[in-house]
Amino acid sequence: MTARAAPDAGGSVFVEHPSREAIYAELHARAIEPIATSARIRRVSFMPGPNGPALQEVAARFAAFAGMPTLSPDDGRIRHIKAERSGRKITWELHNEFATLTWQSVLTDWEAWPEDIGLSCFEGLQLVSATRIDLTDTFTITEEALVGFNPITLCYSDMYAGHAQVATDFKRDRDGFTRYELAAGQCNVLRRGVLVRRLLEIETYSNFVLLGLPVARSYAPTIQGLEAALSGVMGRIGHAHSLAENRVALDGIHALSAEVGRGIEETSFRFAASQAYADVLKTRLVQLVETPIGEFTTIERYLTNRTDPAVATCLATEKRLKALAMKLQRSAELLNAHISLNLEMQNQTILDTISRTSESQYRLQETVEGLSIIAISYYALAILGYIIEGFSHIWHVDKGIVMLCAAPIMLLLVWRGIKRLRKAA
């Protein structure tokens, strides 16, 4: 950050926001280039491949090609670089996900891939779109210029209240470029530049919108398989009773969760990018202010009919993946509740068994105590009988009567003695 004196704050010092220069550079980036005469404009867009160089590395290559000093990734100039070779005006533009190279030359320049405009700097990147615009000074597009267009997909319309005409069939020519014919004889040089930029952006963004569609289509069978697998797991949860069955169901949920999570991670960026590009594309299409000529359609109608279903497919695929993730979460919660209930039932069974065992042990203990009282009393009475028998000769007492009276007293004394021992223990 830089400290400066505020020009209208009486010499006070303030701190400049670190992003202020980047904001200023963005406001003036990709300025409209006035076009005074007929011209042929070509643009190609590239994005990094799995093993290719990063866009910042390609930007450094092009900066060196353009004779500029080495630029840091934070330098605003790296996003918009101009050069000129062999009469061609060359423009490099760096975006978040892709980079474009645009060159303007005379209308008679038929060299599609010139070797001296810096295309070699893009080595290792993936080509996404290639656009060619033939700009003429005529008021309308000539019949000769319309030759070669496919009448079935031809978009042919007036723009800006009839001040310009545009035609394209979105077919690639023999050089791999999508051709646009633009008649802007009634427009000033700045308006021509605006129209050219709008058409270039429309072609570029429409291609990047559709990048999400192959991803969505490729994931459709995977999602169907995951949905079927989830249905099977839910069925197993409902019929799982043993620990092994619950473990199998839990392993199935974990495997499906990992697969769905991977799918969301792999598609979320692409689907979000397609949605963002679609929003920008709609804005650019509206800015053309088209009116169809004859029975032909407009660029806006043609592209909207293609990109809207593509974006809807991406959103539907994303929604299905998120719905699967939610269902898996609920399945895991249901399985946890099922396992918890089974554990609770098992614990209750164990407690009931312990309770019954304790009760049996208590009854057995009481039985043993009763038998012990009888046995001790029996032996005590036997000893007492020997004693009484010895004294009977002296006192002349009846042994049977004495034993009869002593038996209940002996039982009571033994019972009380055992109770005291239990309390003391």
Coordinates of C-alpha atoms in Angstrom, one line a residue:
M1 CA 0.0 0.0 0.0
T2 CA 1.1 3.5 -0.7
A3 CA 0.8 6.6 1.6
R4 CA 0.0 9.8 -0.2
A5 CA -1.0 13.4 0.7
A6 CA -4.6 14.0 -0.1
P7 CA -4.8 16.9 -2.6
D8 CA -8.0 18.4 -0.9
A9 CA -7.4 17.3 2.7
G10 CA -5.0 19.9 3.9
G11 CA -1.9 17.8 3.6
S12 CA -3.3 14.9 5.6
V13 CA -1.9 11.4 4.8
F14 CA -4.1 8.5 3.8
V15 CA -3.5 4.9 2.8
E16 CA -4.3 3.8 -0.7
H17 CA -6.3 0.6 -1.1
P18 CA -4.1 -2.3 -2.4
S19 CA -6.6 -3.1 -5.2
R20 CA -7.1 0.5 -6.4
E21 CA -4.7 0.2 -9.3
A22 CA -6.2 -3.2 -10.3
I23 CA -9.7 -1.6 -10.3
Y24 CA -8.6 1.3 -12.4
A25 CA -6.9 -1.0 -14.9
E26 CA -10.0 -3.1 -15.1
L27 CA -12.1 -0.1 -15.9
H28 CA -10.0 0.7 -18.9
A29 CA -9.1 -2.8 -20.0
R30 CA -10.3 -4.1 -23.3
A31 CA -11.1 -0.7 -24.7
I32 CA -13.1 -0.5 -28.0
E33 CA -10.9 -0.2 -31.0
P34 CA -12.4 2.1 -33.7
I35 CA -12.4 0.6 -37.2
A36 CA -12.4 3.0 -40.1
T37 CA -12.4 0.8 -43.1
S38 CA -13.4 -2.7 -44.2
A39 CA -11.5 -5.3 -42.3
R40 CA -11.2 -9.0 -41.5
I41 CA -11.0 -9.7 -37.8
R42 CA -10.2 -13.1 -36.4
R43 CA -10.2 -14.3 -32.8
V44 CA -9.2 -17.6 -31.2
S45 CA -9.7 -18.5 -27.6
F46 CA -7.7 -21.0 -25.5
M47 CA -7.9 -22.5 -22.1
P48 CA -5.4 -24.5 -20.1
G49 CA -5.2 -28.3 -20.6
P50 CA -4.6 -31.0 -18.0
N51 CA -0.8 -30.9 -18.5
G52 CA -0.4 -27.6 -20.3
P53 CA 1.1 -24.3 -19.2
A54 CA -0.8 -21.9 -17.0
L55 CA -2.3 -18.8 -18.5
Q56 CA 0.2 -16.5 -16.7
E57 CA 3.0 -18.4 -18.3
V58 CA 1.5 -17.9 -21.7
A59 CA 1.0 -14.2 -20.9
A60 CA 4.7 -13.9 -20.1
R61 CA 5.5 -15.5 -23.5
F62 CA 3.3 -13.1 -25.4
A63 CA 4.6 -10.1 -23.5
A64 CA 8.1 -11.2 -24.6
F65 CA 6.8 -11.6 -28.1
A66 CA 5.4 -8.1 -28.0
G67 CA 8.7 -6.7 -26.8
M68 CA 7.4 -5.9 -23.3
P69 CA 9.4 -6.4 -20.2
T70 CA 8.7 -9.3 -17.9
L71 CA 5.4 -8.6 -16.2
S72 CA 4.3 -10.0 -12.8
P73 CA 0.9 -11.8 -12.5
D74 CA -0.4 -8.8 -10.5
D75 CA 0.5 -6.3 -13.2
G76 CA -2.7 -5.0 -14.8
R77 CA -0.9 -4.8 -18.2
I78 CA -0.7 -8.5 -18.4
R79 CA -4.4 -8.8 -19.1
H80 CA -4.4 -6.7 -22.3
I81 CA -1.3 -6.6 -24.6
K82 CA -1.2 -5.1 -28.1
A83 CA 1.3 -5.7 -30.9
E84 CA 1.5 -5.2 -34.7
R85 CA 3.1 -7.6 -37.2
S86 CA 3.0 -7.5 -41.0
G87 CA 0.2 -5.0 -41.1
R88 CA -1.9 -7.0 -38.6
K89 CA -3.1 -5.4 -35.4
I90 CA -2.8 -8.0 -32.6
T91 CA -4.5 -8.0 -29.2
W92 CA -4.0 -10.4 -26.4
E93 CA -6.6 -10.6 -23.6
L94 CA -6.4 -12.6 -20.4
H95 CA -9.6 -13.7 -18.7
N96 CA -10.1 -15.7 -15.5
E97 CA -10.4 -19.1 -17.3
F98 CA -9.2 -18.5 -20.8
A99 CA -7.2 -16.2 -23.1
T100 CA -7.9 -14.8 -26.5
L101 CA -5.8 -13.6 -29.4
T102 CA -7.4 -11.2 -31.9
W103 CA -5.9 -9.9 -35.0
Q104 CA -7.3 -7.4 -37.6
S105 CA -6.1 -7.1 -41.2
V106 CA -7.4 -6.1 -44.6
L107 CA -10.4 -7.8 -46.0
T108 CA -8.4 -9.7 -48.6
D109 CA -6.1 -11.4 -46.0
W110 CA -6.9 -15.1 -46.4
E111 CA -4.1 -16.4 -44.3
A112 CA -6.0 -18.0 -41.4
W113 CA -3.2 -18.9 -39.1
P114 CA -0.3 -16.5 -39.6
E115 CA 3.0 -17.6 -38.2
D116 CA 4.1 -14.1 -37.0
I117 CA 1.3 -13.1 -34.7
G118 CA 2.3 -15.0 -31.6
L119 CA 0.2 -18.1 -32.0
S120 CA 3.2 -20.2 -30.9
C121 CA 2.9 -18.6 -27.5
F122 CA -0.3 -20.7 -27.0
E123 CA 1.4 -24.0 -27.4
G124 CA 0.1 -26.5 -24.9
L125 CA -3.3 -24.8 -24.5
Q126 CA -6.6 -26.1 -25.8
L127 CA -8.4 -24.3 -28.6
V128 CA -12.1 -23.6 -27.7
S129 CA -13.4 -21.2 -30.4
A130 CA -12.2 -19.5 -33.6
T131 CA -14.1 -16.6 -35.0
R132 CA -13.9 -14.6 -38.3
I133 CA -15.7 -11.4 -38.9
D134 CA -15.7 -9.8 -42.4
L135 CA -16.6 -6.1 -41.9
T136 CA -17.6 -4.1 -45.0
D137 CA -18.4 -0.5 -45.7
T138 CA -21.7 -1.4 -47.5
F139 CA -25.1 -0.6 -46.1
T140 CA -26.3 -4.2 -46.6
I141 CA -24.8 -7.6 -46.9
T142 CA -24.3 -8.5 -50.6
E143 CA -25.6 -11.6 -52.2
E144 CA -22.1 -12.8 -52.9
A145 CA -21.3 -12.6 -49.1
L146 CA -24.3 -14.7 -48.3
V147 CA -23.1 -17.5 -50.6
G148 CA -21.8 -20.4 -48.6
F149 CA -24.1 -19.9 -45.6
N150 CA -26.4 -22.8 -44.7
P151 CA -29.9 -21.4 -45.2
I152 CA -31.4 -23.8 -42.6
T153 CA -29.2 -22.3 -39.8
L154 CA -28.7 -18.9 -41.3
C155 CA -29.1 -15.9 -38.8
Y156 CA -29.7 -12.8 -40.9
S157 CA -30.8 -9.6 -39.1
D158 CA -30.7 -5.8 -38.9
M159 CA -29.0 -4.2 -35.9
Y160 CA -29.4 -0.8 -34.3
A161 CA -32.6 0.2 -36.2
G162 CA -31.3 -0.8 -39.5
H163 CA -27.9 0.9 -39.3
A164 CA -26.1 -2.4 -39.7
Q165 CA -26.7 -6.0 -40.9
V166 CA -25.2 -9.3 -39.7
A167 CA -25.3 -12.8 -41.0
T168 CA -23.9 -16.1 -39.8
D169 CA -24.8 -19.8 -39.8
F170 CA -22.5 -20.8 -37.0
K171 CA -20.8 -23.3 -39.3
R172 CA -17.0 -23.6 -39.4
D173 CA -15.3 -22.7 -42.7
R174 CA -12.5 -24.8 -44.1
D175 CA -10.0 -23.1 -41.8
G176 CA -12.0 -23.9 -38.7
F177 CA -13.4 -20.4 -38.1
T178 CA -17.1 -19.5 -37.6
R179 CA -17.8 -16.8 -40.1
Y180 CA -19.8 -13.6 -39.6
E181 CA -20.6 -11.1 -42.3
L182 CA -21.1 -7.6 -41.0
A183 CA -22.2 -4.6 -43.1
A184 CA -21.8 -1.4 -41.1
G185 CA -21.6 1.4 -43.8
Q186 CA -24.0 3.6 -41.8
C187 CA -22.1 3.3 -38.5
N188 CA -19.2 5.5 -37.4
V189 CA -15.8 4.1 -36.7
L190 CA -16.5 3.7 -32.9
R191 CA -19.8 2.0 -33.5
R192 CA -18.1 -0.5 -35.9
G193 CA -15.6 -1.3 -33.2
V194 CA -18.5 -1.9 -30.7
L195 CA -20.3 -4.2 -33.1
V196 CA -17.2 -6.2 -33.8
R197 CA -16.5 -6.6 -30.1
R198 CA -20.0 -7.7 -29.3
L199 CA -20.0 -10.3 -32.0
L200 CA -16.6 -11.6 -30.9
E201 CA -17.8 -11.8 -27.3
I202 CA -21.0 -13.5 -28.3
E203 CA -19.2 -16.3 -30.2
T204 CA -16.6 -16.7 -27.4
Y205 CA -19.1 -16.8 -24.5
S206 CA -21.6 -19.1 -26.3
N207 CA -18.8 -21.7 -26.7
F208 CA -17.9 -21.5 -23.1
V209 CA -21.5 -21.7 -22.0
L210 CA -21.8 -25.0 -23.9
L211 CA -18.6 -26.4 -22.3
G212 CA -20.8 -27.6 -19.4
L213 CA -23.1 -29.6 -21.5
P214 CA -20.7 -32.5 -22.3
V215 CA -19.9 -32.7 -18.6
A216 CA -23.5 -33.0 -17.7
R217 CA -24.2 -35.6 -20.4
S218 CA -21.2 -37.7 -19.3
Y219 CA -22.4 -37.7 -15.7
A220 CA -26.0 -38.7 -16.5
P221 CA -25.2 -42.5 -16.5
T222 CA -23.1 -42.2 -13.4
I223 CA -25.9 -40.4 -11.6
Q224 CA -28.5 -43.0 -12.7
G225 CA -26.2 -45.7 -11.3
L226 CA -25.7 -43.8 -8.0
E227 CA -29.5 -43.4 -7.7
A228 CA -30.0 -47.1 -8.2
A229 CA -27.3 -48.0 -5.8
L230 CA -28.8 -45.7 -3.2
S231 CA -32.1 -47.4 -3.6
G232 CA -30.5 -50.7 -2.9
V233 CA -28.7 -49.4 0.2
M234 CA -32.0 -48.0 1.5
G235 CA -33.6 -51.4 1.0
R236 CA -30.8 -53.1 3.0
I237 CA -31.2 -50.6 5.8
G238 CA -34.8 -51.5 6.2
H239 CA -34.0 -55.2 6.4
A240 CA -30.7 -55.1 8.4
H241 CA -30.9 -56.8 11.8
S242 CA -27.4 -58.0 12.5
L243 CA -24.2 -56.1 13.1
A244 CA -22.8 -57.5 9.8
E245 CA -25.8 -56.3 7.8
N246 CA -25.6 -52.9 9.3
R247 CA -21.9 -52.7 8.5
V248 CA -22.5 -53.6 4.9
A249 CA -25.1 -50.9 4.6
L250 CA -22.8 -48.3 6.3
D251 CA -20.0 -49.2 3.9
G252 CA -22.3 -48.8 1.0
I253 CA -23.4 -45.3 2.2
H254 CA -19.7 -44.3 2.7
A255 CA -18.8 -45.4 -0.8
L256 CA -21.7 -43.6 -2.4
S257 CA -21.0 -40.5 -0.4
A258 CA -17.4 -40.4 -1.7
E259 CA -18.6 -40.9 -5.3
V260 CA -21.2 -38.2 -5.1
G261 CA -18.8 -35.8 -3.4
R262 CA -16.2 -36.4 -6.1
G263 CA -18.9 -35.7 -8.7
I264 CA -19.9 -32.5 -7.1
E265 CA -16.3 -31.3 -6.9
E266 CA -15.6 -32.2 -10.5
T267 CA -18.7 -30.5 -11.9
S268 CA -19.4 -27.5 -9.6
F269 CA -16.9 -25.2 -11.2
R270 CA -17.9 -26.0 -14.8
F271 CA -21.6 -25.7 -14.1
A272 CA -21.2 -22.4 -12.2
A273 CA -19.0 -21.1 -15.0
S274 CA -21.5 -22.0 -17.7
Q275 CA -24.2 -20.2 -15.7
A276 CA -22.0 -17.1 -15.4
Y277 CA -21.1 -17.1 -19.1
A278 CA -24.8 -17.5 -20.0
D279 CA -25.6 -14.4 -18.0
V280 CA -23.0 -12.4 -19.8
L281 CA -24.1 -13.8 -23.1
K282 CA -27.7 -12.8 -22.6
T283 CA -26.6 -9.2 -21.9
R284 CA -24.5 -9.1 -25.1
L285 CA -27.3 -10.6 -27.2
V286 CA -29.8 -8.0 -26.0
Q287 CA -27.3 -5.2 -26.8
L288 CA -27.4 -6.2 -30.5
V289 CA -31.0 -4.9 -30.8
E290 CA -31.7 -7.3 -33.7
T291 CA -34.6 -7.4 -36.1
P292 CA -34.9 -10.5 -38.4
I293 CA -34.7 -10.0 -42.1
G294 CA -37.3 -11.9 -44.1
E295 CA -38.0 -15.4 -42.8
F296 CA -34.6 -15.8 -41.2
T297 CA -33.9 -15.9 -37.4
T298 CA -31.7 -13.7 -35.3
I299 CA -28.5 -14.5 -33.5
E300 CA -30.1 -13.9 -30.1
R301 CA -33.0 -16.3 -30.9
Y302 CA -30.7 -19.0 -32.3
L303 CA -28.2 -19.0 -29.5
T304 CA -30.9 -18.7 -26.8
N305 CA -32.6 -21.8 -28.1
R306 CA -29.3 -23.7 -27.8
T307 CA -27.7 -22.3 -24.6
D308 CA -30.8 -22.1 -22.4
P309 CA -31.4 -25.9 -22.6
A310 CA -27.7 -26.5 -22.1
V311 CA -27.7 -24.4 -18.9
A312 CA -30.9 -26.1 -17.7
T313 CA -29.3 -29.5 -18.2
C314 CA -26.3 -28.4 -16.2
L315 CA -28.4 -27.1 -13.4
A316 CA -30.6 -30.2 -13.4
T317 CA -27.5 -32.4 -13.2
E318 CA -26.1 -30.3 -10.4
K319 CA -29.5 -30.5 -8.6
R320 CA -29.5 -34.3 -8.9
L321 CA -26.0 -34.6 -7.4
K322 CA -26.9 -32.3 -4.5
A323 CA -30.2 -34.3 -4.0
L324 CA -28.2 -37.5 -3.9
A325 CA -25.9 -36.0 -1.3
M326 CA -28.9 -35.0 0.8
K327 CA -30.4 -38.4 0.5
L328 CA -27.2 -40.1 1.5
Q329 CA -27.0 -37.8 4.5
R330 CA -30.5 -38.8 5.5
S331 CA -29.7 -42.5 4.9
A332 CA -26.7 -42.2 7.1
E333 CA -28.8 -40.6 9.8
L334 CA -31.5 -43.3 9.4
L335 CA -28.9 -46.1 9.6
N336 CA -27.4 -44.5 12.7
A337 CA -30.9 -44.4 14.3
H338 CA -31.4 -48.0 13.3
I339 CA -28.1 -49.1 14.8
S340 CA -28.8 -47.1 18.0
L341 CA -32.2 -48.7 18.3
N342 CA -30.7 -52.1 17.8
L343 CA -28.0 -51.4 20.4
E344 CA -30.6 -50.2 22.8
M345 CA -32.7 -53.3 22.3
Q346 CA -29.6 -55.5 22.8
N347 CA -28.7 -53.6 26.0
Q348 CA -32.2 -54.0 27.3
T349 CA -32.0 -57.7 26.6
I350 CA -28.7 -58.0 28.4
L351 CA -30.1 -56.0 31.4
D352 CA -33.2 -58.3 31.5
T353 CA -30.9 -61.3 31.5
I354 CA -28.8 -59.9 34.2
S355 CA -31.9 -59.0 36.2
R356 CA -33.3 -62.6 35.8
T357 CA -29.9 -64.0 36.8
S358 CA -29.7 -61.8 39.9
E359 CA -33.2 -62.8 40.9
S360 CA -32.3 -66.5 40.5
Q361 CA -29.1 -66.0 42.4
Y362 CA -31.1 -64.3 45.2
R363 CA -33.6 -67.1 45.4
L364 CA -30.8 -69.7 45.4
Q365 CA -29.0 -67.7 48.1
E366 CA -32.3 -67.7 50.2
T367 CA -32.6 -71.5 49.6
V368 CA -29.1 -72.1 50.7
E369 CA -29.6 -69.9 53.8
G370 CA -32.7 -71.9 54.7
L371 CA -30.9 -75.2 54.2
S372 CA -28.0 -73.8 56.2
I373 CA -30.3 -72.9 59.1
I374 CA -31.8 -76.4 59.1
A375 CA -28.4 -78.1 58.9
I376 CA -26.8 -75.9 61.7
S377 CA -29.9 -76.3 63.9
Y378 CA -29.9 -80.1 63.3
Y379 CA -26.2 -80.4 64.4
A380 CA -26.7 -78.0 67.3
L381 CA -29.8 -80.0 68.5
A382 CA -27.7 -83.2 68.1
I383 CA -25.0 -81.8 70.4
L384 CA -27.7 -80.5 72.8
G385 CA -29.2 -84.0 72.8
Y386 CA -25.9 -85.6 74.0
I387 CA -25.7 -83.0 76.7
I388 CA -29.3 -83.5 77.9
E389 CA -28.8 -87.3 77.8
G390 CA -25.8 -86.9 80.2
F391 CA -27.8 -84.7 82.7
S392 CA -30.9 -86.9 82.4
H393 CA -29.4 -89.4 84.8
I394 CA -28.8 -86.7 87.4
W395 CA -32.0 -84.6 87.0
H396 CA -34.3 -87.4 85.8
V397 CA -35.6 -85.2 82.9
D398 CA -37.4 -86.5 79.8
K399 CA -35.0 -86.0 76.9
G400 CA -37.8 -86.0 74.3
I401 CA -39.7 -83.2 76.0
V402 CA -36.6 -81.1 76.4
M403 CA -35.6 -81.6 72.7
L404 CA -39.1 -80.7 71.6
C405 CA -38.9 -77.4 73.5
A406 CA -35.4 -76.7 72.5
A407 CA -35.9 -77.3 68.7
P408 CA -37.8 -74.0 67.9
I409 CA -35.6 -72.0 70.2
M410 CA -32.5 -73.4 68.4
L411 CA -34.0 -72.6 64.9
L412 CA -34.7 -69.0 66.0
L413 CA -31.2 -68.5 67.4
V414 CA -29.5 -69.9 64.3
W415 CA -31.7 -67.8 62.0
R416 CA -30.9 -64.6 63.9
G417 CA -27.2 -65.4 63.9
I418 CA -27.1 -65.9 60.1
K419 CA -29.1 -62.6 59.6
R420 CA -26.5 -60.7 61.7
L421 CA -23.7 -62.2 59.8
R422 CA -25.3 -61.1 56.5
K423 CA -25.7 -57.5 57.8
A424 CA -22.1 -57.5 59.0
A425 CA -20.9 -58.6 55.6

